[in-house]
Coordinates of C-alpha atoms (C1' of nucleotides) and ligand atoms in Angstrom, one line a residue:
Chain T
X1 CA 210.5 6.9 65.3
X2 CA 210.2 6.6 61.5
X3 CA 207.2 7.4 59.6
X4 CA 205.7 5.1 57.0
X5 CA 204.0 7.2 54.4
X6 CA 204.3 10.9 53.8
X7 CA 202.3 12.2 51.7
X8 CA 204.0 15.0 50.6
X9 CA 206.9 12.9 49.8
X10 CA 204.8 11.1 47.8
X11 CA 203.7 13.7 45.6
X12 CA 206.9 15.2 45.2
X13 CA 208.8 12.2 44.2
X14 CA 205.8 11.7 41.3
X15 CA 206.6 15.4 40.1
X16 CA 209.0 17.4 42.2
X17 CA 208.1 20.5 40.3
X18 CA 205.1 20.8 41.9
X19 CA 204.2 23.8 44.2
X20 CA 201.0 22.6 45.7
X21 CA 200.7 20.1 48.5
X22 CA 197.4 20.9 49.9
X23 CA 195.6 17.6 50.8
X24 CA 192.6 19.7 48.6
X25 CA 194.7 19.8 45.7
X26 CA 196.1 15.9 45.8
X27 CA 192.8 14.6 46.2
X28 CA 191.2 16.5 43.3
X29 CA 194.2 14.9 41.2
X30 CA 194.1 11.4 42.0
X31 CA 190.4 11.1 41.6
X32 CA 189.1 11.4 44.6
X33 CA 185.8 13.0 45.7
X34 CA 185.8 16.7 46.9
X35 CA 187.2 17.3 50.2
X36 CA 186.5 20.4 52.0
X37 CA 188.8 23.5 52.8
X38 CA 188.8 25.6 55.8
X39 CA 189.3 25.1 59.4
X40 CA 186.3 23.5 61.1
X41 CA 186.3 20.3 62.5
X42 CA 184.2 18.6 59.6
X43 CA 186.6 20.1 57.0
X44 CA 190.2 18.8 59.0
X45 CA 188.7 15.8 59.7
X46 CA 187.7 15.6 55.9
X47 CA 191.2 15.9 54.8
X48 CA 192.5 13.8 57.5
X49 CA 190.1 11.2 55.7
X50 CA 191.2 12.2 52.1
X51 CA 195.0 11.6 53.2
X52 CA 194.1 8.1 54.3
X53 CA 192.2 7.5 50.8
X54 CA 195.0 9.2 49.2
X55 CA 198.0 6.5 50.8
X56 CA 197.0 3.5 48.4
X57 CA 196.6 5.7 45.3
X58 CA 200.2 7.4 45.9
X59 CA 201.9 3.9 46.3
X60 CA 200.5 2.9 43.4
X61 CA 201.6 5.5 41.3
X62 CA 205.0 5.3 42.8
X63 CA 205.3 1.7 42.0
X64 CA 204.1 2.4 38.6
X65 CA 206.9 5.4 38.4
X66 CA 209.4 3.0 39.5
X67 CA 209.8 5.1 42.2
X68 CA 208.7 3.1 45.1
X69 CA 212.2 1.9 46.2
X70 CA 213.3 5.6 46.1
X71 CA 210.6 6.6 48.7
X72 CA 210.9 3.7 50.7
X73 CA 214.4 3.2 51.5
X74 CA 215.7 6.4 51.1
X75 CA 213.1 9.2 51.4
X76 CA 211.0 7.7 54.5
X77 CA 214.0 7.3 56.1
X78 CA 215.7 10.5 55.7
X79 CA 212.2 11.9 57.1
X80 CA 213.1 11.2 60.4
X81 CA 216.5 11.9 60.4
X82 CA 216.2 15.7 59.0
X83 CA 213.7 16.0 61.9
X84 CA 216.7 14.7 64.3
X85 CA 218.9 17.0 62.4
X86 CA 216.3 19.7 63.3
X87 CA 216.0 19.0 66.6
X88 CA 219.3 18.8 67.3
X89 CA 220.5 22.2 65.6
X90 CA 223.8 23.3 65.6
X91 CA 225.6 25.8 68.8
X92 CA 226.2 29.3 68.0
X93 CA 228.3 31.8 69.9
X94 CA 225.8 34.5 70.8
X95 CA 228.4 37.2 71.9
X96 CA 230.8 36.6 69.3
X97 CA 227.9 37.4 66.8
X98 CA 227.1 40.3 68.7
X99 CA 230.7 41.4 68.4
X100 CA 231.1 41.1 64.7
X101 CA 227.4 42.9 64.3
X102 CA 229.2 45.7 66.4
X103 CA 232.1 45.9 64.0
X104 CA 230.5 45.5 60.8
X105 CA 228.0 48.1 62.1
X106 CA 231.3 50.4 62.3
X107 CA 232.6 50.2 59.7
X108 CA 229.3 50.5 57.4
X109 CA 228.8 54.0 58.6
X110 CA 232.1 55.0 58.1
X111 CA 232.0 53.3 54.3
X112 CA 228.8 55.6 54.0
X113 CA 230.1 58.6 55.4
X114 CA 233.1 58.2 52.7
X115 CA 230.4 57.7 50.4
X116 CA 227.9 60.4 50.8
X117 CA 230.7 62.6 51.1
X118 CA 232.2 61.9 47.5
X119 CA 228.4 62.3 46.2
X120 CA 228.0 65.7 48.3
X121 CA 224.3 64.5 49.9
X122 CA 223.1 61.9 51.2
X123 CA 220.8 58.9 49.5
X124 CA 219.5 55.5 50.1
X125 CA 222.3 53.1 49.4
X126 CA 220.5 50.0 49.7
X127 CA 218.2 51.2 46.9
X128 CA 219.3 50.5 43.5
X129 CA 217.3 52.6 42.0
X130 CA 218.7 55.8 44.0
X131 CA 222.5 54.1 43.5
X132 CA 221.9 54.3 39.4
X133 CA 220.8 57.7 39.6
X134 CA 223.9 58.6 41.2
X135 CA 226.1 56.6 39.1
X136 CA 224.7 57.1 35.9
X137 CA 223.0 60.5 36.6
X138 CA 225.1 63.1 38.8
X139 CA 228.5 61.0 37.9
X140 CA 228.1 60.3 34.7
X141 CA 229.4 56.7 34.6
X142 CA 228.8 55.1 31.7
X143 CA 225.9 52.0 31.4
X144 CA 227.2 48.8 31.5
X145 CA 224.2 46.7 31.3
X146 CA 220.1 46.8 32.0
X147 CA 217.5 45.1 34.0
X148 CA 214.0 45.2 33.1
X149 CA 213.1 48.6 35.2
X150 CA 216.7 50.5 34.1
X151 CA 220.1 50.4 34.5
X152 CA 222.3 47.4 36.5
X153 CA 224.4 48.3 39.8
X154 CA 224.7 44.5 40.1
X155 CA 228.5 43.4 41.1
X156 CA 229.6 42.8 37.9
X157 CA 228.5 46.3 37.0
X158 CA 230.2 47.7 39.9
X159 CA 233.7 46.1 39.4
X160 CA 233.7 47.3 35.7
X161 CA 232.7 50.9 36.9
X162 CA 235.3 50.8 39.9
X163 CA 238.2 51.0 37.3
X164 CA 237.4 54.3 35.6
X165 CA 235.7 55.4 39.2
X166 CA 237.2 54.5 42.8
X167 CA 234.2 55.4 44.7
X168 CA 232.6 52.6 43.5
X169 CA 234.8 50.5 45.1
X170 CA 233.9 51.6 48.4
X171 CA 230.1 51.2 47.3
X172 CA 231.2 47.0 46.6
X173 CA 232.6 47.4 50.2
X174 CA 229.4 48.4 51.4
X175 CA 227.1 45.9 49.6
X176 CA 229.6 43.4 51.4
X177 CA 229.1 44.6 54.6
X178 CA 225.7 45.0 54.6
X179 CA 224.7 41.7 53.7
X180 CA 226.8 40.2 56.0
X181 CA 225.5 42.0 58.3
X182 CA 222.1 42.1 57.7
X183 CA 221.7 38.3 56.4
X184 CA 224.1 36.8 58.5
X185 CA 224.4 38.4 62.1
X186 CA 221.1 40.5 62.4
X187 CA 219.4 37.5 60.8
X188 CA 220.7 35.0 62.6
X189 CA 221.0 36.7 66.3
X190 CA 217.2 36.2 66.6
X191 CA 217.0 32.4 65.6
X192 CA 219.4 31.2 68.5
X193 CA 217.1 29.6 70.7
X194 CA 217.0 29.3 74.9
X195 CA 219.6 26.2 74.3
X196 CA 222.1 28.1 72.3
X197 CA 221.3 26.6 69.2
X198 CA 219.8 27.3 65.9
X199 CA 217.5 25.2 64.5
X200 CA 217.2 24.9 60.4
X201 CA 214.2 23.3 58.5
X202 CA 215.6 21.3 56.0
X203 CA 213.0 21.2 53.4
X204 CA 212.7 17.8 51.7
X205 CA 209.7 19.0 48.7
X206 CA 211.3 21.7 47.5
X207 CA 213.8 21.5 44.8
X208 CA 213.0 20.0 41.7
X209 CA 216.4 18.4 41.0
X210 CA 216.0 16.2 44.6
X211 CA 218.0 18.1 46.4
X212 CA 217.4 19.2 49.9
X213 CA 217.1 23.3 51.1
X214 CA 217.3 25.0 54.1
X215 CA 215.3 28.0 55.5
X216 CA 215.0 29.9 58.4
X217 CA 217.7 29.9 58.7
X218 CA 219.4 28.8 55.4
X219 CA 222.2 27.4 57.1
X220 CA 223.3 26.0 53.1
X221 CA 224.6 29.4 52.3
X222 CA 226.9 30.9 54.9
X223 CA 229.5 32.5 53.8
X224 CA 233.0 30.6 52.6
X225 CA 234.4 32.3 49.4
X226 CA 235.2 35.9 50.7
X227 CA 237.8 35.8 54.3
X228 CA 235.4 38.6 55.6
X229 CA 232.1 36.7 55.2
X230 CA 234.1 33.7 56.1
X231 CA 234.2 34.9 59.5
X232 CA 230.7 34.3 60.6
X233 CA 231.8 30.6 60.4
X234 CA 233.9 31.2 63.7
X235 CA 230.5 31.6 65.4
X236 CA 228.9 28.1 64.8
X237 CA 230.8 25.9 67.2
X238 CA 230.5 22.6 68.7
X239 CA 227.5 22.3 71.6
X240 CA 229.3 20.1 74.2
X241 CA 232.5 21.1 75.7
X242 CA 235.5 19.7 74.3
X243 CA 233.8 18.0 71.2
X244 CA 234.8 19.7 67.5
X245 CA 233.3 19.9 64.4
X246 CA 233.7 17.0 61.9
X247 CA 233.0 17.6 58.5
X248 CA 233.3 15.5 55.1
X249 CA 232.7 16.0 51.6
X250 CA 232.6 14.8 48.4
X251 CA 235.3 16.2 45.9
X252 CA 234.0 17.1 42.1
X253 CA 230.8 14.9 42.6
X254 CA 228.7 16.5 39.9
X255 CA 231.7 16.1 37.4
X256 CA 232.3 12.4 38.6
X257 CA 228.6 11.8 38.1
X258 CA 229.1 13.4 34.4
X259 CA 232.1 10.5 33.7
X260 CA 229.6 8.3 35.1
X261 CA 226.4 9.0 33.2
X262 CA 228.8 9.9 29.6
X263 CA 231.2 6.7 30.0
X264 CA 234.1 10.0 28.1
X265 CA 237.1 7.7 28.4
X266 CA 238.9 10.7 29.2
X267 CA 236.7 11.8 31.8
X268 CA 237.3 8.3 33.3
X269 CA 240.5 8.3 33.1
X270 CA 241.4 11.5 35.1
X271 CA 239.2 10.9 37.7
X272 CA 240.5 7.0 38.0
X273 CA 244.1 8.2 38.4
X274 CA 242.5 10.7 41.3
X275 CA 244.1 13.6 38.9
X276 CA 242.9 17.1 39.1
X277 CA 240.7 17.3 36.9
X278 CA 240.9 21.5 36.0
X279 CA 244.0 21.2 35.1
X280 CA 244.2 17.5 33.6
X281 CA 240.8 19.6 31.2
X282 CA 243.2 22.4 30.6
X283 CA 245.5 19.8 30.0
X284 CA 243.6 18.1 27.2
X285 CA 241.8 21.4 25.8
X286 CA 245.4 23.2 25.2
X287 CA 246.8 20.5 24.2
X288 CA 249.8 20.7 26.6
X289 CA 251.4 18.3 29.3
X290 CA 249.7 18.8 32.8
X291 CA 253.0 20.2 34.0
X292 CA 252.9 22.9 31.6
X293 CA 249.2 24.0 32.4
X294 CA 249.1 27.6 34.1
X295 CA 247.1 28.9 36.6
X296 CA 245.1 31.3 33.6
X297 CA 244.7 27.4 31.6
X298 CA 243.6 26.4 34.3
X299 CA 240.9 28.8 35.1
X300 CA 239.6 28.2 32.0
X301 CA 239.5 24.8 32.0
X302 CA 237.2 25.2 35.7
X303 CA 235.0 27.9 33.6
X304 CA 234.1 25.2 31.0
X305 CA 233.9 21.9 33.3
X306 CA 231.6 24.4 35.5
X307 CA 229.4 25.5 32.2
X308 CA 229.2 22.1 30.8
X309 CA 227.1 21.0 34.3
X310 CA 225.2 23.7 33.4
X311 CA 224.5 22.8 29.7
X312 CA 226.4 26.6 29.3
X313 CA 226.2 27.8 25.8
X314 CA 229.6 29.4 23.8
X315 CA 227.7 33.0 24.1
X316 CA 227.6 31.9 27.5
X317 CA 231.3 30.9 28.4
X318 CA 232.8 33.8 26.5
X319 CA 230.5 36.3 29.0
X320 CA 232.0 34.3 32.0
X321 CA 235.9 34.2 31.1
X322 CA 235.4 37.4 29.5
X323 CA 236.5 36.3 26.0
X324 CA 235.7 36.4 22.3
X325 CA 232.3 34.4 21.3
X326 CA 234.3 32.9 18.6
X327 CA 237.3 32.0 21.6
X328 CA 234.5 30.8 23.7
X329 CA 233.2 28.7 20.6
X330 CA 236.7 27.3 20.3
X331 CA 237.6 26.3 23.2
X332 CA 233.8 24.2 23.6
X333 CA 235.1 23.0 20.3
X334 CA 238.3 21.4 21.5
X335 CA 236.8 20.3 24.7
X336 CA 233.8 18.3 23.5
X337 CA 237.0 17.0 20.6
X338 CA 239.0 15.6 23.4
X339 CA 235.3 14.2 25.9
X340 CA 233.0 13.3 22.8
X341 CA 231.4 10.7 25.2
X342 CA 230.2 14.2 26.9
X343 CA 228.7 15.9 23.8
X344 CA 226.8 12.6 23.7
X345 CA 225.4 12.5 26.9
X346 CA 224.2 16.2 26.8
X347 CA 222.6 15.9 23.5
X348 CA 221.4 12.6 24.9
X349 CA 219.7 14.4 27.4
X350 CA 217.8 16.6 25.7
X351 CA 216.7 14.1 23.0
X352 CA 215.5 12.1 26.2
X353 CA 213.3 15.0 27.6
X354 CA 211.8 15.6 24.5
X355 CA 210.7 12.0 24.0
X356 CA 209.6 11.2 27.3
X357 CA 208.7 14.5 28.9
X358 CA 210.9 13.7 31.7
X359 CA 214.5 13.0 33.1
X360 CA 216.2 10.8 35.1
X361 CA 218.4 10.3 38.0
X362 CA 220.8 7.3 38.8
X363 CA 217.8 6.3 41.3
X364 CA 214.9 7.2 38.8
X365 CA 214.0 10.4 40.3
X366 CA 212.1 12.1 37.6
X367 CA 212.1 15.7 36.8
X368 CA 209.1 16.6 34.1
X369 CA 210.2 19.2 31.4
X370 CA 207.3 20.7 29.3
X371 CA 208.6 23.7 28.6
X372 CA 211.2 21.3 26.5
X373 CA 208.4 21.8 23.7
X374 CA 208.1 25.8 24.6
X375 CA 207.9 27.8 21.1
X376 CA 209.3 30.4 22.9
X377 CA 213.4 29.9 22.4
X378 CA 214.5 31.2 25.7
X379 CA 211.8 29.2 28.0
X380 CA 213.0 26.0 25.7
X381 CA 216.3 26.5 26.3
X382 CA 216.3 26.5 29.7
X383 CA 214.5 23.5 30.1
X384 CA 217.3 22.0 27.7
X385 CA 219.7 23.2 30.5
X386 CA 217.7 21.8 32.9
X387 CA 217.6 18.4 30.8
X388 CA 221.4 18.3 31.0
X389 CA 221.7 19.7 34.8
X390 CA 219.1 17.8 36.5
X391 CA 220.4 14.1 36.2
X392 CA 223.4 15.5 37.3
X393 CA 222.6 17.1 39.9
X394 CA 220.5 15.5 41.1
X395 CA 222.2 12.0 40.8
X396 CA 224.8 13.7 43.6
X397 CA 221.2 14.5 45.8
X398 CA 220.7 10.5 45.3
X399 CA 224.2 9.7 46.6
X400 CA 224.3 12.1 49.5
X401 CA 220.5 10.7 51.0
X402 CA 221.4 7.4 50.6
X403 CA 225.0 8.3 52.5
X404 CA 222.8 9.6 55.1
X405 CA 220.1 7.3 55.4
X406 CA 223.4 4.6 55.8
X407 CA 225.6 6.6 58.0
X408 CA 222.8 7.1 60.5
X409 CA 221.5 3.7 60.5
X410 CA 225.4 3.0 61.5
X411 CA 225.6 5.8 63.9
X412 CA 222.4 4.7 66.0
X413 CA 224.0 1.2 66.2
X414 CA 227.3 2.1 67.4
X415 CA 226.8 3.7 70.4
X416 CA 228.7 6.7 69.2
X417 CA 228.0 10.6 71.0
X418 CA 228.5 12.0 67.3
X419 CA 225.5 13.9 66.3
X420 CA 224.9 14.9 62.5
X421 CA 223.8 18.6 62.2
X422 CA 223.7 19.6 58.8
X423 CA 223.4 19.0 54.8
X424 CA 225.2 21.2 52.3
X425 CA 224.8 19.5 49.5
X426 CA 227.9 17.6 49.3
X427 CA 229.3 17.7 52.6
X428 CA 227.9 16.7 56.2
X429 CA 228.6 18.2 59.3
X430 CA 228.9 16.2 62.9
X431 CA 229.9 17.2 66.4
X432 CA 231.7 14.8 68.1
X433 CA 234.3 14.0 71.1
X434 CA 237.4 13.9 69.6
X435 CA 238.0 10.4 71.0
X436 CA 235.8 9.4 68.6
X437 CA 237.1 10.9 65.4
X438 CA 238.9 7.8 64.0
X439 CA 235.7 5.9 64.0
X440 CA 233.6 8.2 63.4
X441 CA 235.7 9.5 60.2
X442 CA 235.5 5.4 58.8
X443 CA 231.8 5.1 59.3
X444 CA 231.1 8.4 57.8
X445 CA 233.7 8.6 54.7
X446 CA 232.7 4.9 54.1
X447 CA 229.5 5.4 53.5
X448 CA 229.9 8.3 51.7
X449 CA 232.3 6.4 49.1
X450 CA 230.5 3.6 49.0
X451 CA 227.7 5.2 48.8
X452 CA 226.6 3.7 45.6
X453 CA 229.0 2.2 43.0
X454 CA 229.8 4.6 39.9
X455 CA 232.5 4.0 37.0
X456 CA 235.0 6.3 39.0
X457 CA 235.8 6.2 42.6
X458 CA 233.7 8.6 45.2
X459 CA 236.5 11.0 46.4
X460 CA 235.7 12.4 50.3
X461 CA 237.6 15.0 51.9
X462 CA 237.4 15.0 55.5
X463 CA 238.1 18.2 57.8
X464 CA 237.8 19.0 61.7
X465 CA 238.0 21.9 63.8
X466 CA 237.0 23.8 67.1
X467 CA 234.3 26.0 65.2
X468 CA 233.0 25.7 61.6
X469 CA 236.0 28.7 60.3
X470 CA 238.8 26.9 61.5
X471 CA 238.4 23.2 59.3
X472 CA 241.2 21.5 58.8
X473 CA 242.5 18.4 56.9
X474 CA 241.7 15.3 58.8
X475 CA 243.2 11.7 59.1
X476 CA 243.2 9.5 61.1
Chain K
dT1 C1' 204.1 41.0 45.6
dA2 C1' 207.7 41.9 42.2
dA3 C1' 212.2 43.2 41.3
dT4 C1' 217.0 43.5 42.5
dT5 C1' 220.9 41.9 44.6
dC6 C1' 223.9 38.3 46.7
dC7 C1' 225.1 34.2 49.7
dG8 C1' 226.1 28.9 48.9
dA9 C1' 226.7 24.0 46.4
Chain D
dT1 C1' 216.7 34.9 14.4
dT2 C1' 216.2 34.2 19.1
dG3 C1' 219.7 33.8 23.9
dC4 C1' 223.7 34.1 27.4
dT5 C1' 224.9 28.7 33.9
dT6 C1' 221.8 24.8 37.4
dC7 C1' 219.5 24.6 42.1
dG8 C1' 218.1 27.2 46.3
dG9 C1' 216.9 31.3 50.5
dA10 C1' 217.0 36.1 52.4
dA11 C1' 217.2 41.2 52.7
dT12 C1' 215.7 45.3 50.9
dT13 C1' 213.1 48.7 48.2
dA14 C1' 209.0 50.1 46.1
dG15 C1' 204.2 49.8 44.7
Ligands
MG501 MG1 233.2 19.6 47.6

DNA sequence: TAATTCCGA
DNA sequence: TTGCTTCGGAATTAG
């Protein structure tokens, strides 16, 4: 059952930077008369009214926004299906959870033991505060950077520190362990419901570039990068025996949406002959054959691709690779030399925000910038960033809902078990009966490449497995 | 509630 | 001159 009109989607397609949804607050902005707050019947049925009154004045600013099409055919849609998604949840393994609690648990007191001991008393750990006094107090370790209340112990701080002081490696241990433990298996444990499942919200008002988010749990950030955290993925598992996990995702979408929107020949050009494109960019910035690229090029080249999403300045770069500000400035040099299409579109960008107040996705979402104007050189620099950031970003939001709202459509009709559970931003995750994989990997990696029709080709990678650690390569 | 920290795309 | 990479959610401390 699909809804018609939501009136939250409403307002956040007309300005997705808005915090306020209260039918109280909508009303008093489109015009209409007062409608009372509270909880008694005259005051919900008030609103209930106001919601009504409010429908034809939405729709009419979306159609004026150019934004009706957007909300109709894919927002609405996706409504119902993220409450299917919902609904459906996705299985965990409730002992296996309890098992790795139980270990991590272990080996966190034994990490603090090692640490206390080395100190010669005992302190609160998970207090930053407390941590700095030790580090910078009683061991005498020098500063590396400040927050507004007093000295960093943020990662970065830690990993510098760890090289004149071992100790503090054991401390990164423990801020490892103890967010794994704490966010991932204490804070899931509770959330598996009386079918084994745990159900997300995926919330569709929330971020202002159109993406989607996910809360209680945020099943968008579980752990991938580290092996150790990548563990917890063993846990989530398919719900009916037999069936596996199917899961398929774009490859380099922002950076494809970036040859897209800047037409960089160059950029075309690698991702039309499917190249990679970190090293094809070290490639180009080094001025070197690909074959001769190495892996420290190559890193590089990933840091600047990365930074120019981001609209990442040369003081910026050289921070992140650890460089020279003048290196940094080079290498952006030489980069935006060999992609001048991309210097364009960025500057394009910000010239577009200033005019207009506003940016633009591929599907005319529209992202308001104010700040744009700011006096104030930091807050106006991070709405240039956004500027640059949002129709990229969220251009690769467009593609992915429209994949959905398609692949679903498909999916009802075909009379296939496969159930879509989840949204991380560039990849979706099914269960399925492995009988079905072959037609279930067309439908869904059609739909996903043909999603919409850029200047490069839509690259999706496909992966299946018993549980949500062990993904593998899949073709049919 | 603010601040810090850290997980993901 | 300035400042230093976008978008999120969650746990924890401290007031
Ligand atoms: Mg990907």
């Amino acid at each position: 059952p699909e809804p018609a009109f939501d009136g939250a989607i409403a307002a956040y397609l007309l300005n997705p930077g808005r915090t306020v949804y209260r039918i109280e607050d909508l009303a008093r902005e489109f015009g209409l008369p007062e409608v009372p707050e509270g909880e008694t019947p005259g005051a919900v049925a008030g609103r209930a009214g106001a919601l009504l009154a409010l429908r034809p004045a939405l729709e009419s600013a979306l159609r004026e926004a150019g934004l009706w099409s957007l909300f109709a055919e894919i927002e609405m849609p996706l409504v119902g299906i993220l409450a299917r998604m919902e609904a459906t949840g996705i299985a965990v393994q409730r002992e296996a959870l309890e098992e790795m609690g139980r270990e991590l648990e272990e080996r966190i007191l034994a990490v603090q033991q090692e640490i206390f001991q080395r100190v010669g008393y005992t302190f609160n750990l998970n207090s930053p505060k407390q941590l700095a006094d030790v580090l910078f107090g009683k061991m005498g370790l020098p500063v590396i950077k400040r927050t507004k209340t007093g000295p960093s112990t943020d990662a970065e701080v830690l990993e510098e520190l760890a090289l004149q002081e071992p100790l503090v490696e054991r401390i990164l241990d423990y801020r490892t362990l103890v967010k794994l433990k704490g966010t991932y298996v204490d804070g899931l444990a509770p959330l598996i419901e009386a079918d084994g499942r745990i159900h997300t919200t995926f919330n569709q008002t929330v971020a202002a570039t159109g993406r989607l988010s996910s809360a209680d749990p945020n099943l968008q950030n579980i752990p991938i990068r580290i092996e150790e955290g990548r563990r917890i993925r063993k846990v989530f598992i398919p719900g009916e025996p037999g069936w596996v996990l199917f899961a398929a995702d774009y490859s380099q979408i922002e950076l494809r949406v970036v040859a897209h929107f800047s037409g960089d020949e160059a950029l075309l050009d690698a991702f039309r002959q499917d190249q990679d494109i970190h090293t094809r960019t070290a490639a180009e910035v080094f001025g070197v054959p690909m074959e001769e690229v190495t892996p420290e090029m190559r890193r590089r080249a990933k840091a600047v691709n990365f930074g120019l999403i981001y609209g990442q300045s040369d003081y910026g770069l050289a921070r992140a690779l650890g460089i020279g500000r003048g290196e940094a400035k080079e290498f952006i040099q030489r980069y935006f030399d060999r992609y001048p299409g991309v210097k364009a579109y960025m500057e394009q960008k910000v010239q577009e925000a200033r005019e207009k107040g506003y940016v633009t996705t591929l599907l005319g979402r529209r992202r308001f910038l104010p700040e744009i104007h700011a006096r104030t050189f930091a807050v106006r620099q991070n709405a240039e960033r956004a500027a640059i950031n949002t129709p990229i970003q969220g251009t690769a939001a467009d593609l992915m809902k429209k994949a959905m709202v398609a692949i679903c459509r498909r999916l009802d009709a075909s009379g296939l078990r496969a159930r879509l559970l989840l949204q991380v931003h560039d990849e979706l995750v099914f269960e399925a009966p492995p009988e079905e994989l072959p037609a279930l990997y067309e439908l869904v990696v059609g739909e996903m490449e043909r999603a919409l029709t850029l200047r490069v080709p839509l690259k999706v990678e496909a992966k299946v497995g018993r549980n949500w650690y062990e993904m593998e390569p899949y073709t049919p």
